[in-house]
JSON list of C-alpha atoms in Angstrom, two decimals:
[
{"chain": "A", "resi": 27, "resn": "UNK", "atom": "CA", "xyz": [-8.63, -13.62, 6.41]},
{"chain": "A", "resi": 28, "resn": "UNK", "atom": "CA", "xyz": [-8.54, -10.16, 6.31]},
{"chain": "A", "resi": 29, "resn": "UNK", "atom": "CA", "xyz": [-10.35, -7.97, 3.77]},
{"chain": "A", "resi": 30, "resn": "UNK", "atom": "CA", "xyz": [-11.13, -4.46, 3.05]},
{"chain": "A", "resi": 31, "resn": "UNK", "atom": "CA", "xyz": [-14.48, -2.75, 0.97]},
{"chain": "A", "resi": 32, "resn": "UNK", "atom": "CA", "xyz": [-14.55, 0.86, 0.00]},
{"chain": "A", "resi": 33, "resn": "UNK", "atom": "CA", "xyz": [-16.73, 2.16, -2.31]},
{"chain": "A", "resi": 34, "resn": "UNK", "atom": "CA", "xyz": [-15.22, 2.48, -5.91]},
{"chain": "A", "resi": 35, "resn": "UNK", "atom": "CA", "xyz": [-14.98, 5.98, -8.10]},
{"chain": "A", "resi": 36, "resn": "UNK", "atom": "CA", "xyz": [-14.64, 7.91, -9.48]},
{"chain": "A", "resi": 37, "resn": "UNK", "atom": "CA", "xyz": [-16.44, 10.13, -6.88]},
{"chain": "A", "resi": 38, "resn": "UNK", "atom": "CA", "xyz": [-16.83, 13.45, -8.83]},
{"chain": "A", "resi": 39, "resn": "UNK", "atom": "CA", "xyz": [-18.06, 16.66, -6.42]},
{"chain": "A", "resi": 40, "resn": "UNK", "atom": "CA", "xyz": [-17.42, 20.25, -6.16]},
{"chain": "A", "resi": 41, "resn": "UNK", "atom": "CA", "xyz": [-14.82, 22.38, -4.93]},
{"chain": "A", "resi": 42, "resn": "UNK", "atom": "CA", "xyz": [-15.49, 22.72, -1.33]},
{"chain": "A", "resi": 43, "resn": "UNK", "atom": "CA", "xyz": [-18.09, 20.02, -0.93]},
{"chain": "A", "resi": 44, "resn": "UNK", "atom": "CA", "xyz": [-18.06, 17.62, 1.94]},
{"chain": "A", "resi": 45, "resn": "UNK", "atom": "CA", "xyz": [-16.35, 14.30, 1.02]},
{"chain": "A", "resi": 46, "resn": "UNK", "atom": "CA", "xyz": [-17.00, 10.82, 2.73]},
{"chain": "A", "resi": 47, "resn": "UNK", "atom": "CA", "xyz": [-15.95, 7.96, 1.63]},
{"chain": "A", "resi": 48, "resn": "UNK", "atom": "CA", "xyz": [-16.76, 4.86, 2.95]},
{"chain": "A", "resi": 49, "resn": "UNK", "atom": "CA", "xyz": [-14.42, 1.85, 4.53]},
{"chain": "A", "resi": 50, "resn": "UNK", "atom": "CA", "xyz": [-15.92, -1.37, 6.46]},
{"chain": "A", "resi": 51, "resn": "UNK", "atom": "CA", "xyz": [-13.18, -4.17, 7.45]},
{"chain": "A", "resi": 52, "resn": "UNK", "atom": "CA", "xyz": [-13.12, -7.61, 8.26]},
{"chain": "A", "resi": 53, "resn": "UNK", "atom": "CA", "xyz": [-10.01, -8.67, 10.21]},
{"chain": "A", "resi": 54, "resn": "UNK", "atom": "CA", "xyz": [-8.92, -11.24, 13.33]},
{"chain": "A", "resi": 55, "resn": "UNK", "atom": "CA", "xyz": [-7.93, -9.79, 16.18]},
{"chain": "A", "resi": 56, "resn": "UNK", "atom": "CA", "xyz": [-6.79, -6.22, 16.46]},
{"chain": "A", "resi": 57, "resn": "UNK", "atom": "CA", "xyz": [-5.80, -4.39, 13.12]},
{"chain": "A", "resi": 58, "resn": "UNK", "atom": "CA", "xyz": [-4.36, -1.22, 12.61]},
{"chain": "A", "resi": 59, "resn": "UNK", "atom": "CA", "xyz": [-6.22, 0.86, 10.05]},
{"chain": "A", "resi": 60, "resn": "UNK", "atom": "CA", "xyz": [-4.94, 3.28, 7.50]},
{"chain": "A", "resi": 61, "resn": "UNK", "atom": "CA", "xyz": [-6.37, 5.94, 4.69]},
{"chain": "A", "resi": 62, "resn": "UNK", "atom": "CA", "xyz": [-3.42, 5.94, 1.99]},
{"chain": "A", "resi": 63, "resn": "UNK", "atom": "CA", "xyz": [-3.58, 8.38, -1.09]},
{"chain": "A", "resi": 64, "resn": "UNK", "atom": "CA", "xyz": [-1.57, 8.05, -4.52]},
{"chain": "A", "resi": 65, "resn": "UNK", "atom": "CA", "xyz": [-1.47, 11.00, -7.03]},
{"chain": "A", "resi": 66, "resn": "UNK", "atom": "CA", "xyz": [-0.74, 10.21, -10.61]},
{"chain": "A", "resi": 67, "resn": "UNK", "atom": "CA", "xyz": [2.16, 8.63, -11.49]},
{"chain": "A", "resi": 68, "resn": "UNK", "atom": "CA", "xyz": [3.36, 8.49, -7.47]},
{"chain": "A", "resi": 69, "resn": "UNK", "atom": "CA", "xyz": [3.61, 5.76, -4.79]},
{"chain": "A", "resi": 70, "resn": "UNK", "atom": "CA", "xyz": [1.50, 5.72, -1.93]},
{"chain": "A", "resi": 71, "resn": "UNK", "atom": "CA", "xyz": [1.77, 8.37, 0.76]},
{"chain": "A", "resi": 72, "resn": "UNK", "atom": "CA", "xyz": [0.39, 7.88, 4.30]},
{"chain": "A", "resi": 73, "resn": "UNK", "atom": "CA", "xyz": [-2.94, 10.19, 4.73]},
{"chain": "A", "resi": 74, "resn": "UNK", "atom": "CA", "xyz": [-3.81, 8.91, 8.69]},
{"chain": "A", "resi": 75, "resn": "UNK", "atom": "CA", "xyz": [-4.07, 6.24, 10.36]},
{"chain": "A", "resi": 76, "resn": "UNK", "atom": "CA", "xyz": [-6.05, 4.58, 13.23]},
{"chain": "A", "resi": 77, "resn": "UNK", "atom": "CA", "xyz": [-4.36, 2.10, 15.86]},
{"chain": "A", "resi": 78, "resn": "UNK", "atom": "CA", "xyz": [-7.31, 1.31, 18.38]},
{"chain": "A", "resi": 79, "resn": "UNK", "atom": "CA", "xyz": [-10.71, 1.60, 18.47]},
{"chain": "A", "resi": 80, "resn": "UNK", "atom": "CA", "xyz": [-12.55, 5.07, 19.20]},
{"chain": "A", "resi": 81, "resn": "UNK", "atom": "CA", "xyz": [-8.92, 6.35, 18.35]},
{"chain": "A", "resi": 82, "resn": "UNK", "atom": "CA", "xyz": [-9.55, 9.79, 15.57]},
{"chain": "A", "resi": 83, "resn": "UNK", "atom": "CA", "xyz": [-6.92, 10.05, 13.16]},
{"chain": "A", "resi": 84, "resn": "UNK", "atom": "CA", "xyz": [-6.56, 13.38, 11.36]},
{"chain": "A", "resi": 85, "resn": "UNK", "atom": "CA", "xyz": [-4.79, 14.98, 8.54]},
{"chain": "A", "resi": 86, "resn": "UNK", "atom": "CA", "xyz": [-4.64, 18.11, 5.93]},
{"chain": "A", "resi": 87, "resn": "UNK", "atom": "CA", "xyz": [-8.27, 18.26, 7.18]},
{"chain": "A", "resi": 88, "resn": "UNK", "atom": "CA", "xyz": [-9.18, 14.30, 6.38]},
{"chain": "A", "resi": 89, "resn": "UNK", "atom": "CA", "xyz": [-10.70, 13.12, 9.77]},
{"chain": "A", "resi": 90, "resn": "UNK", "atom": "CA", "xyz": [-11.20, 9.37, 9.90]},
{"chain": "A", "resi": 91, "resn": "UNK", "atom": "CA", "xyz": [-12.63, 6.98, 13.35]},
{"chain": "A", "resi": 92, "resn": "UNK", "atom": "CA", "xyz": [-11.65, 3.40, 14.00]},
{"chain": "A", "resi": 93, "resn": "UNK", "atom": "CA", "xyz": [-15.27, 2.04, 14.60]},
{"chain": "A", "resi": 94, "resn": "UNK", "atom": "CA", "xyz": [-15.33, -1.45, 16.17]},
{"chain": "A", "resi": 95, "resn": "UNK", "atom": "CA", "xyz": [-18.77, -1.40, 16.19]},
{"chain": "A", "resi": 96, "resn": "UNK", "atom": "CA", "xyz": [-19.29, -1.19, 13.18]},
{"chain": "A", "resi": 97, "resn": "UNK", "atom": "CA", "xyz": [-16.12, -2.38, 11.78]},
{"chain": "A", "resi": 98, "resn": "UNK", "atom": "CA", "xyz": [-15.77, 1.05, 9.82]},
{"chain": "A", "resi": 99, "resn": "UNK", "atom": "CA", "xyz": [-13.22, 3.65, 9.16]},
{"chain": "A", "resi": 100, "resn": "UNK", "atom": "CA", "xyz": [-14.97, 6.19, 7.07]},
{"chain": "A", "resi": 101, "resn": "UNK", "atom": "CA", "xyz": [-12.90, 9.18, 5.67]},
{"chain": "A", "resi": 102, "resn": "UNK", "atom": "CA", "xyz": [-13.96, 12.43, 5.50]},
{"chain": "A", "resi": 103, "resn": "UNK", "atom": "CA", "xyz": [-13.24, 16.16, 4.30]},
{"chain": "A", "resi": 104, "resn": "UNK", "atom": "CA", "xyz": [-15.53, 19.12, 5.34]},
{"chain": "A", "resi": 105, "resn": "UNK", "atom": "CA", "xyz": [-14.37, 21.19, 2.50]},
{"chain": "A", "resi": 106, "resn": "UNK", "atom": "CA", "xyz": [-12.67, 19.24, -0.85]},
{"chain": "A", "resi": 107, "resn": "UNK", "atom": "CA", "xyz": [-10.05, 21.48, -3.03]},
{"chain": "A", "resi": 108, "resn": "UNK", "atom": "CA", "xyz": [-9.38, 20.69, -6.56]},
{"chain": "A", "resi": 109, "resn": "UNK", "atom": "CA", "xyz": [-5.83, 19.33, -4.95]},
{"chain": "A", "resi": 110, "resn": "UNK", "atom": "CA", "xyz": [-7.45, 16.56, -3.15]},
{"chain": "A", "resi": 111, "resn": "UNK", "atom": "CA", "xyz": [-7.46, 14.82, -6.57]},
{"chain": "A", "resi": 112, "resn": "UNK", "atom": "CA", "xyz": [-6.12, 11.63, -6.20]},
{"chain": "A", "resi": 113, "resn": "UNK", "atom": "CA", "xyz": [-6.89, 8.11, -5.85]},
{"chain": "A", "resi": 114, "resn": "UNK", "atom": "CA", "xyz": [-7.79, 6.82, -1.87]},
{"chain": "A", "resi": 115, "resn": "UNK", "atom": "CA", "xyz": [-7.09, 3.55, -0.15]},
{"chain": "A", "resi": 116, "resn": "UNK", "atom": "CA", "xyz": [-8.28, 2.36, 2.73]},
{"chain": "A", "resi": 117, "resn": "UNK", "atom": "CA", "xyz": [-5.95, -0.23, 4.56]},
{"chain": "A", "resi": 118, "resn": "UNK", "atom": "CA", "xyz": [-5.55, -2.58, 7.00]},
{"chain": "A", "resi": 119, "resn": "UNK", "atom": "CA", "xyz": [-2.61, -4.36, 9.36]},
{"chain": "A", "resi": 120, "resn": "UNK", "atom": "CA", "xyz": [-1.94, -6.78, 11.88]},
{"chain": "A", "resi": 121, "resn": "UNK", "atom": "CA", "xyz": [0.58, -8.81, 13.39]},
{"chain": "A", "resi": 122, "resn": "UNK", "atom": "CA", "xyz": [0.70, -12.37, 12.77]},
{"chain": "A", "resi": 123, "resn": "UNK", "atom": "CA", "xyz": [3.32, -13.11, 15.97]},
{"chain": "A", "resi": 124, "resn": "UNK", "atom": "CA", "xyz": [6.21, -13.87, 13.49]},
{"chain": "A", "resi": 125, "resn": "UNK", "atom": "CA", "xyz": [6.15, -10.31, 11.79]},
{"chain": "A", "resi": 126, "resn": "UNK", "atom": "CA", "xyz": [3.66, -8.22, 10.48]},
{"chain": "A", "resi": 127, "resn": "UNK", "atom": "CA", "xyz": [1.61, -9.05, 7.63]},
{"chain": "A", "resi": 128, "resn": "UNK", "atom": "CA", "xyz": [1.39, -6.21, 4.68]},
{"chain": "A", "resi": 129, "resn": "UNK", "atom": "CA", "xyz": [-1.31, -4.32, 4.29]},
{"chain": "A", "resi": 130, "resn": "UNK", "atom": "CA", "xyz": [-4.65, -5.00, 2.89]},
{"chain": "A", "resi": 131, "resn": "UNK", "atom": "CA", "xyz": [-6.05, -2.83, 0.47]},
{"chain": "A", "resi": 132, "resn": "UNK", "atom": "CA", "xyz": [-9.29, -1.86, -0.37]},
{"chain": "A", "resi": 133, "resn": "UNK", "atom": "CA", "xyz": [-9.80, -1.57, -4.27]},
{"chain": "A", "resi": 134, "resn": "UNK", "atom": "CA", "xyz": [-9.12, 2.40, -3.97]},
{"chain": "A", "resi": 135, "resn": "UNK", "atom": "CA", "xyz": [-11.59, 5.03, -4.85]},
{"chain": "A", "resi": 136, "resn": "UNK", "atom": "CA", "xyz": [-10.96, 7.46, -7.53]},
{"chain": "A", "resi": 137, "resn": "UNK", "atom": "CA", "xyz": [-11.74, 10.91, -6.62]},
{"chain": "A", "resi": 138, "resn": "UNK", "atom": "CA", "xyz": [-12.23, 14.18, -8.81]},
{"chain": "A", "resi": 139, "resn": "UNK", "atom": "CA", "xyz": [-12.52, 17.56, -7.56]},
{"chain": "A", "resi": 140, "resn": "UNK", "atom": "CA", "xyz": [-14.07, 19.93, -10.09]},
{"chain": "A", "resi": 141, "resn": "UNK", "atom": "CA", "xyz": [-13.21, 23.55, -9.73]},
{"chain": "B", "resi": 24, "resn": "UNK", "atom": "CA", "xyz": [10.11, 12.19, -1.72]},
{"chain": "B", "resi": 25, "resn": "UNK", "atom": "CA", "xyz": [9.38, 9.27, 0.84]},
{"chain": "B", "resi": 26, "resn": "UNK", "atom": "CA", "xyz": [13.06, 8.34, 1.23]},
{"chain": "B", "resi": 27, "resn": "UNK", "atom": "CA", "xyz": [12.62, 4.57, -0.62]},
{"chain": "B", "resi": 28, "resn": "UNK", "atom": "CA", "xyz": [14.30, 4.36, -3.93]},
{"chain": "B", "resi": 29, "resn": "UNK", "atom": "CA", "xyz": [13.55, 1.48, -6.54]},
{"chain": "B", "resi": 30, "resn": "UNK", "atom": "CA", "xyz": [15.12, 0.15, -9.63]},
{"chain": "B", "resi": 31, "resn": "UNK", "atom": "CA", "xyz": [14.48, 0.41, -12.31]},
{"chain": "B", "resi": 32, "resn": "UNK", "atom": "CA", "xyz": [11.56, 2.90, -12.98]},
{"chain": "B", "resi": 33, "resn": "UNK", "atom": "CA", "xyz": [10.35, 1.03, -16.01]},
{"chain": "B", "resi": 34, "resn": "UNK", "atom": "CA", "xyz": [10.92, -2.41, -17.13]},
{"chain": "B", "resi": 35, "resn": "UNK", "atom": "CA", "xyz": [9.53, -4.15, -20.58]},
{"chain": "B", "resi": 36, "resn": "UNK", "atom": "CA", "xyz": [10.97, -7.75, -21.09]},
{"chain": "B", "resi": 37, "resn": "UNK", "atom": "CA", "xyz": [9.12, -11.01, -22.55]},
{"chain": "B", "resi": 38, "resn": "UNK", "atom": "CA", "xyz": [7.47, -13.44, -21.87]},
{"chain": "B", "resi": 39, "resn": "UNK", "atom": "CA", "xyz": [9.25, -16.49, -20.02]},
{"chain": "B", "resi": 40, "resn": "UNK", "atom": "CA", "xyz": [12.20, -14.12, -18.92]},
{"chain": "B", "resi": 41, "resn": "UNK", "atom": "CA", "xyz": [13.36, -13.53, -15.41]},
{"chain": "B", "resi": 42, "resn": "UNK", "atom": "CA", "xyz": [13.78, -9.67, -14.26]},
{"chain": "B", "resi": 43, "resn": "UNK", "atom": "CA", "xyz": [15.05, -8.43, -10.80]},
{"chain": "B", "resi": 44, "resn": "UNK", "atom": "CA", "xyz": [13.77, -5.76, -9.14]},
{"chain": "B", "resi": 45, "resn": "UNK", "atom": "CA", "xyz": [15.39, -3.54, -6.51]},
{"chain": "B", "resi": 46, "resn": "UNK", "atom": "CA", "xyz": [14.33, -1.40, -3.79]},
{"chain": "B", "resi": 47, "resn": "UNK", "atom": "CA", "xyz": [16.68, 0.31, -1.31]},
{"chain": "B", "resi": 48, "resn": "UNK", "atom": "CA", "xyz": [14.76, 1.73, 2.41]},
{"chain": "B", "resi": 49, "resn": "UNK", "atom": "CA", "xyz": [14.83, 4.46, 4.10]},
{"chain": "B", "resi": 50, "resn": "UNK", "atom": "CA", "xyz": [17.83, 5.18, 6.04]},
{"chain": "B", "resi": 51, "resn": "UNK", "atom": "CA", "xyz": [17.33, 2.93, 9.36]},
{"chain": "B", "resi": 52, "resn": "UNK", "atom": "CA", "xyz": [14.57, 1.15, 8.62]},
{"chain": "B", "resi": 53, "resn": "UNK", "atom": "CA", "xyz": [14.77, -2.37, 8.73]},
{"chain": "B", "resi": 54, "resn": "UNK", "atom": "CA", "xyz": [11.69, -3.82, 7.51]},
{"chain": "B", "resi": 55, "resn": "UNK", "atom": "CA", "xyz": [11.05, -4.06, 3.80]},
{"chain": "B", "resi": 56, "resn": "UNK", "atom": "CA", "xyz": [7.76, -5.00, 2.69]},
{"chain": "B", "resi": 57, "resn": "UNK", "atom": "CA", "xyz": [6.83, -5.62, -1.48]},
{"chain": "B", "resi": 58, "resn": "UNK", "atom": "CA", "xyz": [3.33, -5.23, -3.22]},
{"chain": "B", "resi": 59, "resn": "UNK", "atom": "CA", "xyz": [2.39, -5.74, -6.43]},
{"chain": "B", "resi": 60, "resn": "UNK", "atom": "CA", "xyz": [-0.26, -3.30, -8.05]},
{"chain": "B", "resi": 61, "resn": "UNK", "atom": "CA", "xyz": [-2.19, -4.19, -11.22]},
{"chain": "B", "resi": 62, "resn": "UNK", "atom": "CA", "xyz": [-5.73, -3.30, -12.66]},
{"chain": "B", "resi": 63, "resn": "UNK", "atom": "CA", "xyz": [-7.42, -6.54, -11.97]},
{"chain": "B", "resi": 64, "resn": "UNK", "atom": "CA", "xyz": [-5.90, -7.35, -8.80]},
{"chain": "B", "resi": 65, "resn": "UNK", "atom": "CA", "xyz": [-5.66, -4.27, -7.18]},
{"chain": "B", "resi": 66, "resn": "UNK", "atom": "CA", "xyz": [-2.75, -3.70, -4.41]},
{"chain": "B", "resi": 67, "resn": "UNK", "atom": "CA", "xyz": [-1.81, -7.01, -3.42]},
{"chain": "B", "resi": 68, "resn": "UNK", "atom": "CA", "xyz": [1.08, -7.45, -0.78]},
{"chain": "B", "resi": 69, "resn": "UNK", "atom": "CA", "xyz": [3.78, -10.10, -1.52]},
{"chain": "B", "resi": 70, "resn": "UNK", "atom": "CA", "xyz": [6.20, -10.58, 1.06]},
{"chain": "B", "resi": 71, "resn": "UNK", "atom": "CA", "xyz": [7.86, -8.71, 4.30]},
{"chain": "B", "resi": 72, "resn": "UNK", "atom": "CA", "xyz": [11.60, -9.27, 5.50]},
{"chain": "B", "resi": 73, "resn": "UNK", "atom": "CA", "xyz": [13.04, -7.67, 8.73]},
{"chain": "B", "resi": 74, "resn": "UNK", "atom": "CA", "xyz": [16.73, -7.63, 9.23]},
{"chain": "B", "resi": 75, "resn": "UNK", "atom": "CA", "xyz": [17.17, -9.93, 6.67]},
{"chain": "B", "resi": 76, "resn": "UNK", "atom": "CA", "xyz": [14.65, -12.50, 7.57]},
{"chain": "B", "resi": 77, "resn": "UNK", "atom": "CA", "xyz": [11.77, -13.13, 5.69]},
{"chain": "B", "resi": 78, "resn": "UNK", "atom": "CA", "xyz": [8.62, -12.54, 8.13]},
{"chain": "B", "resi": 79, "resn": "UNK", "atom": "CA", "xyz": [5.44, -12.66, 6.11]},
{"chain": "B", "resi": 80, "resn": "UNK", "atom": "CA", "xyz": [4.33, -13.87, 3.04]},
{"chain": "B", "resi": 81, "resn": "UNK", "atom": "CA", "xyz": [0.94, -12.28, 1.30]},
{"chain": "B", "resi": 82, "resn": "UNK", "atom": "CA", "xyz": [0.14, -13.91, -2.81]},
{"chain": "B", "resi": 83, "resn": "UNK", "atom": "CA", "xyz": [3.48, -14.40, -3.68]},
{"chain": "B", "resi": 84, "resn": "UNK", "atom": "CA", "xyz": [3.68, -16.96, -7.04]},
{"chain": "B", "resi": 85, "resn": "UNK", "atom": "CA", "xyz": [5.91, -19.80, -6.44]},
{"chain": "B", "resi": 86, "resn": "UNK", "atom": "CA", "xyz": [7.84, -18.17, -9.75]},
{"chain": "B", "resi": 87, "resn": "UNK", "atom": "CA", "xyz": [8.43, -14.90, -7.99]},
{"chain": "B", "resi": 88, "resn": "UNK", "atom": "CA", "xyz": [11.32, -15.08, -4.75]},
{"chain": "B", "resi": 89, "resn": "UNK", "atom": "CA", "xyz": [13.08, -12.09, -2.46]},
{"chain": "B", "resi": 90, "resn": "UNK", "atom": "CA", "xyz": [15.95, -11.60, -0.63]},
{"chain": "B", "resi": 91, "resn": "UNK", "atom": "CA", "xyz": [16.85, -8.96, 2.13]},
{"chain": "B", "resi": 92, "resn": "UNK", "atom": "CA", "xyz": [20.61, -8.28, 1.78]},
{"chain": "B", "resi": 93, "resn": "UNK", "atom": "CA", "xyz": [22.90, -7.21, 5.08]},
{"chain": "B", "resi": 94, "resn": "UNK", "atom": "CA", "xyz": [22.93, -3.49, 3.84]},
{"chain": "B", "resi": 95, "resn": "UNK", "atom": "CA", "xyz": [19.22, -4.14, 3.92]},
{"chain": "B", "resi": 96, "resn": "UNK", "atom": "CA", "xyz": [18.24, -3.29, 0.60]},
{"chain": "B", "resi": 97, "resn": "UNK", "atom": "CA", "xyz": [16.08, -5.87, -1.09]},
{"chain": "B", "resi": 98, "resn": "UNK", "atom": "CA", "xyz": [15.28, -7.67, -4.42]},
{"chain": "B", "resi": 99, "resn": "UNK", "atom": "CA", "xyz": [12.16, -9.35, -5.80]},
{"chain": "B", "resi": 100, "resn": "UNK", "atom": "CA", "xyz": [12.92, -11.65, -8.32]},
{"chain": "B", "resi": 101, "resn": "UNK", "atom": "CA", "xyz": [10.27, -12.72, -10.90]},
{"chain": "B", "resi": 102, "resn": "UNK", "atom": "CA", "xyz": [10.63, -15.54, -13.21]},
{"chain": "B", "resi": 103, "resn": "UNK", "atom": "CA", "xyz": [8.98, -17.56, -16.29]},
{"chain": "B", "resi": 104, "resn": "UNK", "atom": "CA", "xyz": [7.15, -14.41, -16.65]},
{"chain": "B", "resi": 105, "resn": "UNK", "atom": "CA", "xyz": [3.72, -14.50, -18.02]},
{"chain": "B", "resi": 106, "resn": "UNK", "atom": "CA", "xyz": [1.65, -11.46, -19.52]},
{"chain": "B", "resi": 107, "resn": "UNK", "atom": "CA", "xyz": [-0.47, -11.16, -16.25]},
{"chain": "B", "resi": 108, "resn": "UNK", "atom": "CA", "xyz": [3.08, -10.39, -14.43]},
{"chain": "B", "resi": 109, "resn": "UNK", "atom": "CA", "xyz": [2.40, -6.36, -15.85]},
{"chain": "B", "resi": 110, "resn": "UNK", "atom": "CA", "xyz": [1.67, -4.46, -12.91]},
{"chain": "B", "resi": 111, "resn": "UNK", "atom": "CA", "xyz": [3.44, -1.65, -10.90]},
{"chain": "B", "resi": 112, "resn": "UNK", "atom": "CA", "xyz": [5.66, -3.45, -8.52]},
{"chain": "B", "resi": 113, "resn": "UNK", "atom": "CA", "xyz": [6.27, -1.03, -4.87]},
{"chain": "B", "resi": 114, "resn": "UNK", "atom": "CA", "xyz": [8.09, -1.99, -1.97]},
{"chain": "B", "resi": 115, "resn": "UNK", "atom": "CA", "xyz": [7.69, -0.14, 1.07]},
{"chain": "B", "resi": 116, "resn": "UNK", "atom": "CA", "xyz": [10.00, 0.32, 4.51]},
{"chain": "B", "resi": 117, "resn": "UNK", "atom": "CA", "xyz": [9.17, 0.53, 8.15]},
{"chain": "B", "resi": 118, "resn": "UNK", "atom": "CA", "xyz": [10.84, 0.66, 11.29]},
{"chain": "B", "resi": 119, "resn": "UNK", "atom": "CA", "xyz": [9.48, -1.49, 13.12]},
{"chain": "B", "resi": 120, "resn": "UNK", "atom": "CA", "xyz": [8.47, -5.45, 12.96]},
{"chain": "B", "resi": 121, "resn": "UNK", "atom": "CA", "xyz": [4.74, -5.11, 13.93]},
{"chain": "B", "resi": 122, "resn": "UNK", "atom": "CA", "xyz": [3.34, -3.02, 11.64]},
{"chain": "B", "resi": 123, "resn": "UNK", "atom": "CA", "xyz": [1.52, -0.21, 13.29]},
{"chain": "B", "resi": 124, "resn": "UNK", "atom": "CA", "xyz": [4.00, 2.49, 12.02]},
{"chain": "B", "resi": 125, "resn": "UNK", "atom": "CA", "xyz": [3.62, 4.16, 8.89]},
{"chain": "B", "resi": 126, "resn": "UNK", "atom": "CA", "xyz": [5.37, 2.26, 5.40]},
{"chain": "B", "resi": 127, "resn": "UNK", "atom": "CA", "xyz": [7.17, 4.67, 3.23]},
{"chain": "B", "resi": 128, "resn": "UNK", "atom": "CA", "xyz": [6.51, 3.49, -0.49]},
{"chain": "B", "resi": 129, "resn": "UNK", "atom": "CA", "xyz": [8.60, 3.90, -2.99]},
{"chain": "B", "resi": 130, "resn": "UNK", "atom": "CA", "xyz": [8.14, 5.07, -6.81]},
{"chain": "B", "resi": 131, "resn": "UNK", "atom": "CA", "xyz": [7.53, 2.19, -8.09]},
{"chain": "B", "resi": 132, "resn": "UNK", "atom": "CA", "xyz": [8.82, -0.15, -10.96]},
{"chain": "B", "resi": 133, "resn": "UNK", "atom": "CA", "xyz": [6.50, -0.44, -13.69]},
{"chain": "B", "resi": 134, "resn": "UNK", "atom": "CA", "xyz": [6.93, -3.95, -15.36]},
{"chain": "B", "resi": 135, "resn": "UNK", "atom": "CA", "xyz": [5.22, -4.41, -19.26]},
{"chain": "B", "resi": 136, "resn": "UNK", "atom": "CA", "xyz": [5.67, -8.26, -20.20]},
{"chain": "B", "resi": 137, "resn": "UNK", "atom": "CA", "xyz": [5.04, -9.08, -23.77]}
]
């Protein structure tokens, strides 16, 4: 089946620190990948997302690459603000022939931007 | 605001009791897709319906059931609820049936069983 690892928080750093936080996968066949972020107290919101390998998705200055190589999707910030606060989840899809199956979450990572 | 509404917000009820939970997509979209979110568990997905079909099921407890209506919002029906059954409960709409599109979430229910 499919599964996701990230590595769990909280992450504390720095305002304007670089920020990666690691994703590996294990899926069959060809998954989409996501980065999803929830503030407090919010549903989910749609950071970027990755359909095919080498593909580079990119957002509010969050750059993450679909690795099949190394079955990775890594996310990462050159330069975190204390707004980036939030918890991150790194997420897979893929499509079953009959409909798509949900995605698969990794447990989320917890980071905190200190000002 | 991602365009998904859900019903209630917050929900407290007992042990053994049956709640209903309701999520209305975006305008358009036609997939509906639920997850349930707790501390132990993490984000789990349940079940996806398209156009009133059910397409996918994820961990979905024989006790809990959900129906896609014709004005395509949906319910999730849990029953003979047990204390484990607290957890945020989001649903989530899409356009399309494959999944590579982005899924809207919505708020959230929050459900407290006692």
């Amino acid at each position: 089946g499919n599964s996701v690892t990230q590595m769990e928080g909280p992450v504390t750093l720095s305002e304007e620190a670089f920020l990666t936080i690691n994703c590996t996968y294990t899926a069959t066949g060809y998954p989409s990948l996501f980065w999803y972020v929830q503030y407090p107290g919010e549903g989910l919101q749609l950071l970027l997302k990755a359909t095919k390998a080498d593909d580079k998705g990119s957002n509010k200055g969050f750059e993450a690459t679909y690795r099949k190589e190394t079955t990775s999707f890594h996310l990462e910030k050159g330069s975190v603000q204390v707004s980036d606060s939030a918890v991150y989840f790194c997420a897979l899809t893929s499509y079953s022939g009959g409909g798509a199956d949900g995605l698969t979450f990794g447990k989320g990572t917890h980071l905190i931007i200190q000002p | 605001d991602s365009g998904v509404t859900q019903t209630p917000k917050h929900l407290i009820t007992a042990t053994g009791q049956r709640v209903t939970l309701r999520c209305s997509p975006r305008s358009g979209d036609l997939s509906v897709y639920w997850y349930q979110q707790s501390l132990d568990q993490g984000l789990q997905f349940l079940i996806h319906y398209y156009n009133g079909e059910e397409r996918a099921k994820g961990n979905i407890l024989e006790r809990f059931s959900a129906q896609q209506f014709p004005d395509l919002h949906s319910e999730l029906n849990l029953s003979s609820l047990e204390l484990g059954d607290s957890a945020l409960y989001f649903c989530a709409s899409t356009t399309s049936l494959a999944g590579v599109g982005e899924q809207f979430f919505g708020p959230g229910t929050r459900l407290t069983v006692l």
